Amino acid sequence: MSSEGDRSRGALLLVDFQRDFLAPDGRMPVDRDQVEPLLAAARRQVEMAEADGDLIVKIGNEFRSSDLIGNLFRHHASMQGSAGSAWDGRIDPPGAAYVAKWKSNAFCNPELGAALAEAQVDRVRLAGLYTKACISATAKAAVGRGLSVQVIAEATACSSDKSRRMALDTLRRMGIDIV
């Protein structure tokens, strides 16, 4: 927790907790065995962030219809305005900011960087999915922006345990803090 004189602040970035990735009938669901542990760990992170007075930002995919190749690869998951892009109510902290993205790296939307700068955030914790894609891309971009980054391993999910483990190992080798 920051002292009163410390102007820096942390942020919890909740990435892609959306229907198409978490629902069993979603267009691109993560490994089913990872969903409940992911949600429980993410809820604990929200409680900690709220207690610490950290900024909480929900970041959701809103893929553009013009991204024909990407949408084909993603089975048209989380298309802008689609039912699958809806935020999952099982992890929906009141008062959290929302930022849309259309690429793996959440900083593709300059609103994220602006919100973090305005709140004087210098450290971020990441929770969400897919570990090998959006979590990794956003973590790398945050480091590139000079932010201290933690990826909460138990609060991430991927297409398989192996894929998640490999992505976390890669981030760890890059010097990103995996907790």
PDB file of C-alpha atoms in Angstrom:
ATOM      1  CA  MET A   1       0.000   0.000   0.000  1.00  0.00           C
ATOM      2  CA  SER A   2       1.336   3.428  -0.897  1.00  0.00           C
ATOM      3  CA  SER A   3       2.080   5.934   1.818  1.00  0.00           C
ATOM      4  CA  GLU A   4       0.233   9.236   1.696  1.00  0.00           C
ATOM      5  CA  GLY A   5       3.321  11.084   0.502  1.00  0.00           C
ATOM      6  CA  ASP A   6       4.003   8.521  -2.239  1.00  0.00           C
ATOM      7  CA  ARG A   7       2.366   9.764  -5.434  1.00  0.00           C
ATOM      8  CA  SER A   8       2.777   6.454  -7.258  1.00  0.00           C
ATOM      9  CA  ARG A   9      -0.033   3.979  -7.538  1.00  0.00           C
ATOM     10  CA  GLY A  10      -0.637   0.460  -8.703  1.00  0.00           C
ATOM     11  CA  ALA A  11      -3.209  -0.863 -11.129  1.00  0.00           C
ATOM     12  CA  LEU A  12      -4.837  -4.222 -11.662  1.00  0.00           C
ATOM     13  CA  LEU A  13      -5.457  -4.913 -15.339  1.00  0.00           C
ATOM     14  CA  LEU A  14      -8.205  -7.495 -15.904  1.00  0.00           C
ATOM     15  CA  VAL A  15      -7.715  -8.684 -19.472  1.00  0.00           C
ATOM     16  CA  ASP A  16     -10.390 -10.332 -21.639  1.00  0.00           C
ATOM     17  CA  PHE A  17     -12.782 -11.776 -19.053  1.00  0.00           C
ATOM     18  CA  GLN A  18     -15.373 -12.138 -21.792  1.00  0.00           C
ATOM     19  CA  ARG A  19     -18.068 -14.602 -22.763  1.00  0.00           C
ATOM     20  CA  ASP A  20     -16.394 -15.975 -25.900  1.00  0.00           C
ATOM     21  CA  PHE A  21     -13.353 -17.008 -23.842  1.00  0.00           C
ATOM     22  CA  LEU A  22     -14.951 -18.165 -20.572  1.00  0.00           C
ATOM     23  CA  ALA A  23     -18.302 -19.700 -21.530  1.00  0.00           C
ATOM     24  CA  PRO A  24     -18.303 -23.387 -22.474  1.00  0.00           C
ATOM     25  CA  ASP A  25     -20.079 -22.487 -25.724  1.00  0.00           C
ATOM     26  CA  GLY A  26     -17.886 -19.455 -26.434  1.00  0.00           C
ATOM     27  CA  ARG A  27     -16.229 -19.124 -29.815  1.00  0.00           C
ATOM     28  CA  MET A  28     -12.695 -19.510 -28.395  1.00  0.00           C
ATOM     29  CA  PRO A  29     -12.861 -20.828 -24.806  1.00  0.00           C
ATOM     30  CA  VAL A  30      -9.838 -21.341 -22.605  1.00  0.00           C
ATOM     31  CA  ASP A  31      -9.125 -24.729 -21.036  1.00  0.00           C
ATOM     32  CA  ARG A  32     -12.278 -25.551 -19.032  1.00  0.00           C
ATOM     33  CA  ASP A  33     -10.289 -26.745 -15.998  1.00  0.00           C
ATOM     34  CA  GLN A  34      -8.659 -23.313 -15.703  1.00  0.00           C
ATOM     35  CA  VAL A  35     -11.851 -21.218 -15.575  1.00  0.00           C
ATOM     36  CA  GLU A  36     -12.951 -21.551 -11.928  1.00  0.00           C
ATOM     37  CA  PRO A  37      -9.410 -21.259 -10.481  1.00  0.00           C
ATOM     38  CA  LEU A  38      -8.833 -18.248 -12.759  1.00  0.00           C
ATOM     39  CA  LEU A  39     -12.000 -16.528 -11.548  1.00  0.00           C
ATOM     40  CA  ALA A  40     -11.265 -17.253  -7.875  1.00  0.00           C
ATOM     41  CA  ALA A  41      -7.711 -15.910  -8.165  1.00  0.00           C
ATOM     42  CA  ALA A  42      -8.880 -12.844 -10.078  1.00  0.00           C
ATOM     43  CA  ARG A  43     -11.500 -12.101  -7.406  1.00  0.00           C
ATOM     44  CA  ARG A  44      -8.750 -12.239  -4.754  1.00  0.00           C
ATOM     45  CA  GLN A  45      -6.698  -9.798  -6.829  1.00  0.00           C
ATOM     46  CA  VAL A  46      -9.676  -7.440  -7.079  1.00  0.00           C
ATOM     47  CA  GLU A  47     -10.118  -7.545  -3.287  1.00  0.00           C
ATOM     48  CA  MET A  48      -6.426  -6.745  -2.795  1.00  0.00           C
ATOM     49  CA  ALA A  49      -6.529  -3.921  -5.338  1.00  0.00           C
ATOM     50  CA  GLU A  50      -9.607  -2.422  -3.703  1.00  0.00           C
ATOM     51  CA  ALA A  51      -7.992  -2.640  -0.251  1.00  0.00           C
ATOM     52  CA  ASP A  52      -4.814  -0.974  -1.568  1.00  0.00           C
ATOM     53  CA  GLY A  53      -6.695   1.756  -3.420  1.00  0.00           C
ATOM     54  CA  ASP A  54      -5.281   0.610  -6.750  1.00  0.00           C
ATOM     55  CA  LEU A  55      -6.848   1.499 -10.059  1.00  0.00           C
ATOM     56  CA  ILE A  56      -8.777  -1.415 -11.588  1.00  0.00           C
ATOM     57  CA  VAL A  57      -9.116  -1.502 -15.366  1.00  0.00           C
ATOM     58  CA  LYS A  58     -11.186  -4.015 -17.312  1.00  0.00           C
ATOM     59  CA  ILE A  59      -9.729  -4.467 -20.786  1.00  0.00           C
ATOM     60  CA  GLY A  60     -11.865  -6.230 -23.361  1.00  0.00           C
ATOM     61  CA  ASN A  61     -11.363  -7.411 -26.895  1.00  0.00           C
ATOM     62  CA  GLU A  62     -13.578  -5.654 -29.385  1.00  0.00           C
ATOM     63  CA  PHE A  63     -12.142  -6.975 -32.595  1.00  0.00           C
ATOM     64  CA  ARG A  64     -13.008  -4.981 -35.690  1.00  0.00           C
ATOM     65  CA  SER A  65     -14.885  -6.613 -38.548  1.00  0.00           C
ATOM     66  CA  SER A  66     -12.232  -5.313 -40.946  1.00  0.00           C
ATOM     67  CA  ASP A  67      -9.627  -7.690 -39.402  1.00  0.00           C
ATOM     68  CA  LEU A  68     -10.621 -10.528 -41.725  1.00  0.00           C
ATOM     69  CA  ILE A  69      -7.584 -12.792 -41.211  1.00  0.00           C
ATOM     70  CA  GLY A  70      -7.463 -12.316 -37.429  1.00  0.00           C
ATOM     71  CA  ASN A  71     -11.179 -12.910 -37.073  1.00  0.00           C
ATOM     72  CA  LEU A  72     -10.942 -16.111 -39.098  1.00  0.00           C
ATOM     73  CA  PHE A  73      -8.071 -17.330 -36.886  1.00  0.00           C
ATOM     74  CA  ARG A  74     -10.070 -16.420 -33.736  1.00  0.00           C
ATOM     75  CA  HIS A  75     -13.306 -18.061 -34.970  1.00  0.00           C
ATOM     76  CA  HIS A  76     -14.879 -14.565 -34.977  1.00  0.00           C
ATOM     77  CA  ALA A  77     -14.591 -14.428 -31.172  1.00  0.00           C
ATOM     78  CA  SER A  78     -15.277 -11.213 -29.327  1.00  0.00           C
ATOM     79  CA  MET A  79     -16.198  -9.164 -32.357  1.00  0.00           C
ATOM     80  CA  GLN A  80     -17.051  -5.563 -31.588  1.00  0.00           C
ATOM     81  CA  GLY A  81     -20.719  -5.392 -30.526  1.00  0.00           C
ATOM     82  CA  SER A  82     -21.209  -9.167 -30.429  1.00  0.00           C
ATOM     83  CA  ALA A  83     -22.736 -11.110 -27.542  1.00  0.00           C
ATOM     84  CA  GLY A  84     -19.405 -12.903 -27.153  1.00  0.00           C
ATOM     85  CA  SER A  85     -17.604  -9.658 -26.382  1.00  0.00           C
ATOM     86  CA  ALA A  86     -19.781  -9.131 -23.269  1.00  0.00           C
ATOM     87  CA  TRP A  87     -17.872  -8.883 -20.000  1.00  0.00           C
ATOM     88  CA  ASP A  88     -18.308 -11.903 -17.706  1.00  0.00           C
ATOM     89  CA  GLY A  89     -20.372 -10.883 -14.667  1.00  0.00           C
ATOM     90  CA  ARG A  90     -18.543 -13.350 -12.404  1.00  0.00           C
ATOM     91  CA  ILE A  91     -15.631 -10.875 -12.238  1.00  0.00           C
ATOM     92  CA  ASP A  92     -17.021  -7.393 -12.655  1.00  0.00           C
ATOM     93  CA  PRO A  93     -15.778  -5.010  -9.950  1.00  0.00           C
ATOM     94  CA  PRO A  94     -17.985  -1.947  -9.512  1.00  0.00           C
ATOM     95  CA  GLY A  95     -16.329   1.303 -10.432  1.00  0.00           C
ATOM     96  CA  ALA A  96     -13.661  -0.336 -12.603  1.00  0.00           C
ATOM     97  CA  ALA A  97     -12.737   1.580 -15.734  1.00  0.00           C
ATOM     98  CA  TYR A  98     -13.239  -0.169 -19.088  1.00  0.00           C
ATOM     99  CA  VAL A  99     -10.902   0.087 -22.063  1.00  0.00           C
ATOM    100  CA  ALA A 100     -11.535  -1.667 -25.372  1.00  0.00           C
ATOM    101  CA  LYS A 101      -8.733  -3.180 -27.423  1.00  0.00           C
ATOM    102  CA  TRP A 102      -8.517  -4.690 -30.883  1.00  0.00           C
ATOM    103  CA  LYS A 103      -5.045  -6.267 -30.731  1.00  0.00           C
ATOM    104  CA  SER A 104      -3.285  -8.549 -28.252  1.00  0.00           C
ATOM    105  CA  ASN A 105      -1.402  -5.619 -26.726  1.00  0.00           C
ATOM    106  CA  ALA A 106      -3.904  -3.648 -24.628  1.00  0.00           C
ATOM    107  CA  PHE A 107      -1.828  -0.510 -25.158  1.00  0.00           C
ATOM    108  CA  CYS A 108      -3.032  -0.466 -28.791  1.00  0.00           C
ATOM    109  CA  ASN A 109      -5.737   1.780 -27.346  1.00  0.00           C
ATOM    110  CA  PRO A 110      -4.066   4.994 -26.144  1.00  0.00           C
ATOM    111  CA  GLU A 111      -6.851   5.368 -23.549  1.00  0.00           C
ATOM    112  CA  LEU A 112      -5.121   2.725 -21.408  1.00  0.00           C
ATOM    113  CA  GLY A 113      -1.817   4.598 -21.253  1.00  0.00           C
ATOM    114  CA  ALA A 114      -3.655   7.859 -20.601  1.00  0.00           C
ATOM    115  CA  ALA A 115      -5.702   6.357 -17.751  1.00  0.00           C
ATOM    116  CA  LEU A 116      -2.585   4.918 -16.111  1.00  0.00           C
ATOM    117  CA  ALA A 117      -0.696   8.199 -16.491  1.00  0.00           C
ATOM    118  CA  GLU A 118      -3.579  10.245 -15.122  1.00  0.00           C
ATOM    119  CA  ALA A 119      -3.768   7.971 -12.056  1.00  0.00           C
ATOM    120  CA  GLN A 120       0.042   8.151 -11.682  1.00  0.00           C
ATOM    121  CA  VAL A 121       0.360   4.388 -11.978  1.00  0.00           C
ATOM    122  CA  ASP A 122       3.896   3.067 -12.037  1.00  0.00           C
ATOM    123  CA  ARG A 123       3.225  -0.635 -11.446  1.00  0.00           C
ATOM    124  CA  VAL A 124       0.657  -3.003 -12.903  1.00  0.00           C
ATOM    125  CA  ARG A 125      -0.555  -6.485 -12.085  1.00  0.00           C
ATOM    126  CA  LEU A 126      -2.074  -8.528 -14.895  1.00  0.00           C
ATOM    127  CA  ALA A 127      -4.805 -11.136 -14.674  1.00  0.00           C
ATOM    128  CA  GLY A 128      -6.746 -12.657 -17.542  1.00  0.00           C
ATOM    129  CA  LEU A 129      -6.410 -14.529 -20.771  1.00  0.00           C
ATOM    130  CA  TYR A 130      -4.889 -15.772 -23.012  1.00  0.00           C
ATOM    131  CA  THR A 131      -1.558 -16.067 -21.190  1.00  0.00           C
ATOM    132  CA  LYS A 132       0.345 -16.790 -24.419  1.00  0.00           C
ATOM    133  CA  ALA A 133      -1.181 -13.884 -26.312  1.00  0.00           C
ATOM    134  CA  CYS A 134      -2.853 -10.880 -24.693  1.00  0.00           C
ATOM    135  CA  ILE A 135      -1.294 -11.229 -21.231  1.00  0.00           C
ATOM    136  CA  SER A 136       2.186 -11.658 -22.730  1.00  0.00           C
ATOM    137  CA  ALA A 137       1.806  -8.842 -25.260  1.00  0.00           C
ATOM    138  CA  THR A 138       0.400  -6.438 -22.671  1.00  0.00           C
ATOM    139  CA  ALA A 139       3.081  -7.337 -20.098  1.00  0.00           C
ATOM    140  CA  LYS A 140       5.860  -6.729 -22.631  1.00  0.00           C
ATOM    141  CA  ALA A 141       4.339  -3.418 -23.714  1.00  0.00           C
ATOM    142  CA  ALA A 142       3.959  -2.289 -20.090  1.00  0.00           C
ATOM    143  CA  VAL A 143       7.639  -3.018 -19.429  1.00  0.00           C
ATOM    144  CA  GLY A 144       8.490  -1.068 -22.588  1.00  0.00           C
ATOM    145  CA  ARG A 145       6.597   1.887 -21.121  1.00  0.00           C
ATOM    146  CA  GLY A 146       8.721   1.781 -17.970  1.00  0.00           C
ATOM    147  CA  LEU A 147       6.088   0.231 -15.728  1.00  0.00           C
ATOM    148  CA  SER A 148       6.862  -2.382 -13.108  1.00  0.00           C
ATOM    149  CA  VAL A 149       4.918  -5.501 -14.125  1.00  0.00           C
ATOM    150  CA  GLN A 150       3.651  -8.539 -12.251  1.00  0.00           C
ATOM    151  CA  VAL A 151       1.723 -11.333 -13.923  1.00  0.00           C
ATOM    152  CA  ILE A 152      -0.439 -13.227 -11.444  1.00  0.00           C
ATOM    153  CA  ALA A 153       0.097 -16.806 -12.645  1.00  0.00           C
ATOM    154  CA  GLU A 154      -2.940 -18.343 -10.966  1.00  0.00           C
ATOM    155  CA  ALA A 155      -5.111 -15.532 -12.352  1.00  0.00           C
ATOM    156  CA  THR A 156      -4.285 -16.327 -15.973  1.00  0.00           C
ATOM    157  CA  ALA A 157      -5.668 -18.959 -18.318  1.00  0.00           C
ATOM    158  CA  CYS A 158      -4.807 -20.318 -21.732  1.00  0.00           C
ATOM    159  CA  SER A 159      -5.767 -23.051 -24.184  1.00  0.00           C
ATOM    160  CA  SER A 160      -3.936 -25.684 -22.101  1.00  0.00           C
ATOM    161  CA  ASP A 161      -1.854 -26.010 -18.961  1.00  0.00           C
ATOM    162  CA  LYS A 162       1.239 -26.548 -21.113  1.00  0.00           C
ATOM    163  CA  SER A 163       0.588 -23.413 -23.156  1.00  0.00           C
ATOM    164  CA  ARG A 164       0.059 -21.340 -20.013  1.00  0.00           C
ATOM    165  CA  ARG A 165       3.201 -22.725 -18.352  1.00  0.00           C
ATOM    166  CA  MET A 166       5.322 -22.072 -21.461  1.00  0.00           C
ATOM    167  CA  ALA A 167       4.054 -18.477 -21.747  1.00  0.00           C
ATOM    168  CA  LEU A 168       4.747 -17.790 -18.068  1.00  0.00           C
ATOM    169  CA  ASP A 169       8.234 -19.314 -18.381  1.00  0.00           C
ATOM    170  CA  THR A 170       8.966 -17.098 -21.388  1.00  0.00           C
ATOM    171  CA  LEU A 171       7.842 -13.978 -19.516  1.00  0.00           C
ATOM    172  CA  ARG A 172       9.929 -15.006 -16.483  1.00  0.00           C
ATOM    173  CA  ARG A 173      13.029 -15.415 -18.681  1.00  0.00           C
ATOM    174  CA  MET A 174      12.404 -11.886 -19.991  1.00  0.00           C
ATOM    175  CA  GLY A 175      12.593 -10.599 -16.417  1.00  0.00           C
ATOM    176  CA  ILE A 176       8.869 -10.069 -15.867  1.00  0.00           C
ATOM    177  CA  ASP A 177       7.804 -10.850 -12.316  1.00  0.00           C
ATOM    178  CA  ILE A 178       5.542 -13.926 -12.209  1.00  0.00           C
ATOM    179  CA  VAL A 179       3.830 -14.395  -8.859  1.00  0.00           C
TER     180      VAL A 179
END
